[in-house]
Coordinates of C-alpha atoms in Angstrom, one line a residue:
R1213 CA 17.3 12.1 -2.7
R1214 CA 19.4 8.9 -2.6
R1215 CA 19.8 9.3 1.1
K1216 CA 16.0 9.7 1.5
Q1217 CA 15.6 6.6 -0.6
L1218 CA 17.6 4.5 1.6
E1219 CA 15.9 5.7 4.8
V1220 CA 12.4 4.8 3.5
A1221 CA 13.8 1.2 2.4
R1222 CA 15.3 0.9 5.8
D1223 CA 12.1 2.1 7.6
A1224 CA 9.9 -0.2 5.3
L1225 CA 10.9 -3.1 7.4
E1226 CA 10.8 -5.6 4.6
E1227 CA 10.3 -9.2 5.6
P1228 CA 12.0 -11.8 3.5
D1229 CA 9.7 -13.1 0.8
D1230 CA 9.9 -17.0 1.6
G1231 CA 7.3 -17.5 -1.1
K1232 CA 4.8 -15.4 0.6
P1233 CA 2.7 -12.8 -1.4
T1234 CA 4.4 -9.1 -0.9
L1235 CA 2.1 -6.4 0.3
L1236 CA 3.1 -2.7 0.7
L1237 CA 1.2 -1.1 3.4
A1238 CA 1.1 2.7 3.7
D1239 CA -0.6 4.7 6.5
D1240 CA 0.6 7.7 8.4
E1241 CA -0.9 6.4 11.8
P1242 CA 1.9 4.6 13.5
V1243 CA -0.2 2.4 15.9
L1244 CA -2.7 1.3 12.9
L1245 CA 0.4 0.9 10.6
M1246 CA 2.0 -1.6 13.3
V1247 CA -1.4 -3.4 14.1
M1248 CA -2.2 -4.1 10.3
A1249 CA 1.1 -5.0 9.6
D1250 CA 1.1 -7.7 12.3
L1251 CA -2.5 -8.8 11.1
L1252 CA -1.3 -9.0 7.7
S1253 CA 1.8 -10.8 8.3
D1254 CA -0.2 -13.4 10.3
A1255 CA -2.4 -13.7 7.3
G1256 CA 0.6 -14.9 5.3
Y1257 CA 1.8 -11.8 3.6
A1258 CA 5.3 -10.3 3.8
V1259 CA 4.7 -7.0 4.7
S1260 CA 6.7 -3.9 3.9
R1261 CA 5.4 -0.6 5.7
V1262 CA 5.8 2.9 5.1
E1263 CA 4.3 6.1 6.9
S1264 CA 3.4 8.3 4.0
G1265 CA 2.4 8.3 0.4
H1266 CA 5.6 9.7 -0.6
G1267 CA 7.5 6.7 1.4
A1268 CA 5.4 4.4 -0.6
I1269 CA 6.4 6.1 -4.1
L1270 CA 9.9 6.0 -3.2
L1271 CA 9.9 2.2 -2.2
L1272 CA 7.6 1.4 -5.5
E1273 CA 10.5 3.1 -7.6
H1274 CA 12.7 0.2 -6.8
S1275 CA 10.4 -2.7 -5.8
E1276 CA 7.4 -4.6 -7.0
F1277 CA 4.5 -5.8 -4.8
D1278 CA 1.7 -8.4 -5.2
V1279 CA -0.6 -6.0 -3.4
I1280 CA -0.5 -2.7 -2.4
L1281 CA -2.7 -1.4 0.7
S1282 CA -2.9 2.6 1.0
D1283 CA -4.6 5.0 3.4
W1284 CA -6.4 7.6 1.1
N1285 CA -5.9 10.4 3.5
M1286 CA -2.1 10.9 4.5
D1287 CA -0.4 14.3 5.0
D1288 CA 2.9 13.5 3.1
G1289 CA 1.5 12.2 -0.2
N1290 CA -2.0 10.7 -0.1
G1291 CA -3.7 7.6 -1.7
A1292 CA -4.3 9.5 -4.8
D1293 CA -0.7 10.6 -5.1
V1294 CA 0.3 7.2 -4.9
Y1295 CA -2.2 5.8 -7.4
R1296 CA -1.5 8.4 -9.9
W1297 CA 2.3 7.9 -9.6
I1298 CA 1.5 4.2 -10.2
V1299 CA -0.5 4.7 -13.3
Q1300 CA 2.2 6.9 -14.8
S1301 CA 5.3 5.0 -13.7
K1302 CA 4.3 1.3 -13.3
P1303 CA 0.6 1.0 -14.7
H1304 CA 0.9 -3.1 -14.3
L1305 CA 0.6 -2.5 -10.4
A1306 CA -2.5 -0.3 -10.7
E1307 CA -4.8 -3.3 -10.6
R1308 CA -3.1 -4.2 -7.3
V1309 CA -4.0 -1.3 -5.2
V1310 CA -6.5 -1.1 -2.4
F1311 CA -7.5 1.8 -0.3
L1312 CA -8.3 2.4 3.3
A1313 CA -10.1 5.4 4.5
D1314 CA -11.5 6.9 7.8
E1315 CA -14.5 8.2 5.9
E1316 CA -16.0 8.2 2.4
A1317 CA -13.7 9.7 -0.1
E1318 CA -15.8 11.0 -2.8
D1319 CA -12.8 11.9 -5.1
A1320 CA -11.5 8.1 -5.0
T1321 CA -13.9 7.1 -7.7
A1322 CA -12.5 10.0 -9.9
V1323 CA -8.9 9.3 -9.3
A1324 CA -9.1 5.5 -9.0
P1325 CA -12.1 4.1 -10.8
G1326 CA -13.0 0.6 -9.8
R1327 CA -10.3 0.2 -7.0
P1328 CA -11.5 -1.0 -3.9
M1329 CA -12.0 1.2 -0.7
F1330 CA -12.5 0.0 2.7
R1331 CA -13.3 1.9 5.8
K1332 CA -10.8 1.5 8.5
G1333 CA -12.0 -0.9 11.3
A1334 CA -14.8 -2.2 9.3
D1335 CA -15.2 -5.6 7.5
S1336 CA -11.8 -7.0 7.7
A1337 CA -13.0 -10.4 6.2
A1338 CA -14.0 -8.6 3.1
L1339 CA -10.8 -6.6 2.9
T1340 CA -8.8 -9.9 3.5
E1341 CA -10.7 -11.6 0.7
V1342 CA -10.0 -8.7 -1.7
L1343 CA -6.2 -8.9 -0.8
E1344 CA -6.1 -12.6 -1.4
Q1345 CA -7.9 -12.3 -4.7
I1346 CA -5.3 -9.6 -6.0
A1347 CA -2.4 -11.4 -4.6
L1348 CA -3.4 -14.7 -6.6
A1349 CA -4.1 -12.9 -9.8
S1350 CA -0.8 -11.1 -9.5
R1351 CA 1.1 -14.4 -9.2
A1352 CA -0.7 -16.1 -12.0

């Protein structure tokens, strides 16, 4: 178990904080994960990235983030798994979660009521605005 945690932490590719808001990005599509991480880094975030919901949970066990951006549909632990773990283990982070999805996720409102969800590839300005609001609130 400890080896797996160390591997996830290594693979997260955490950047030094340098006063930047910290953001955890979880997505199981490697190309999208890379592109989103680059865009969010350029937008001023210290981005840690993982390729699964379980990877996000392992990282969250030992780290805090200003914003958590998670794909809703992943094979190895989905967005619902991540959100449920956060509510159970670190409820103060629940208001920092934003989801991405390829399609509408009807069960998202039941699992994570009130949490923002954005379709992948749509309205990046709105997504960026929500992430900024969450980051500001988490550092207040």
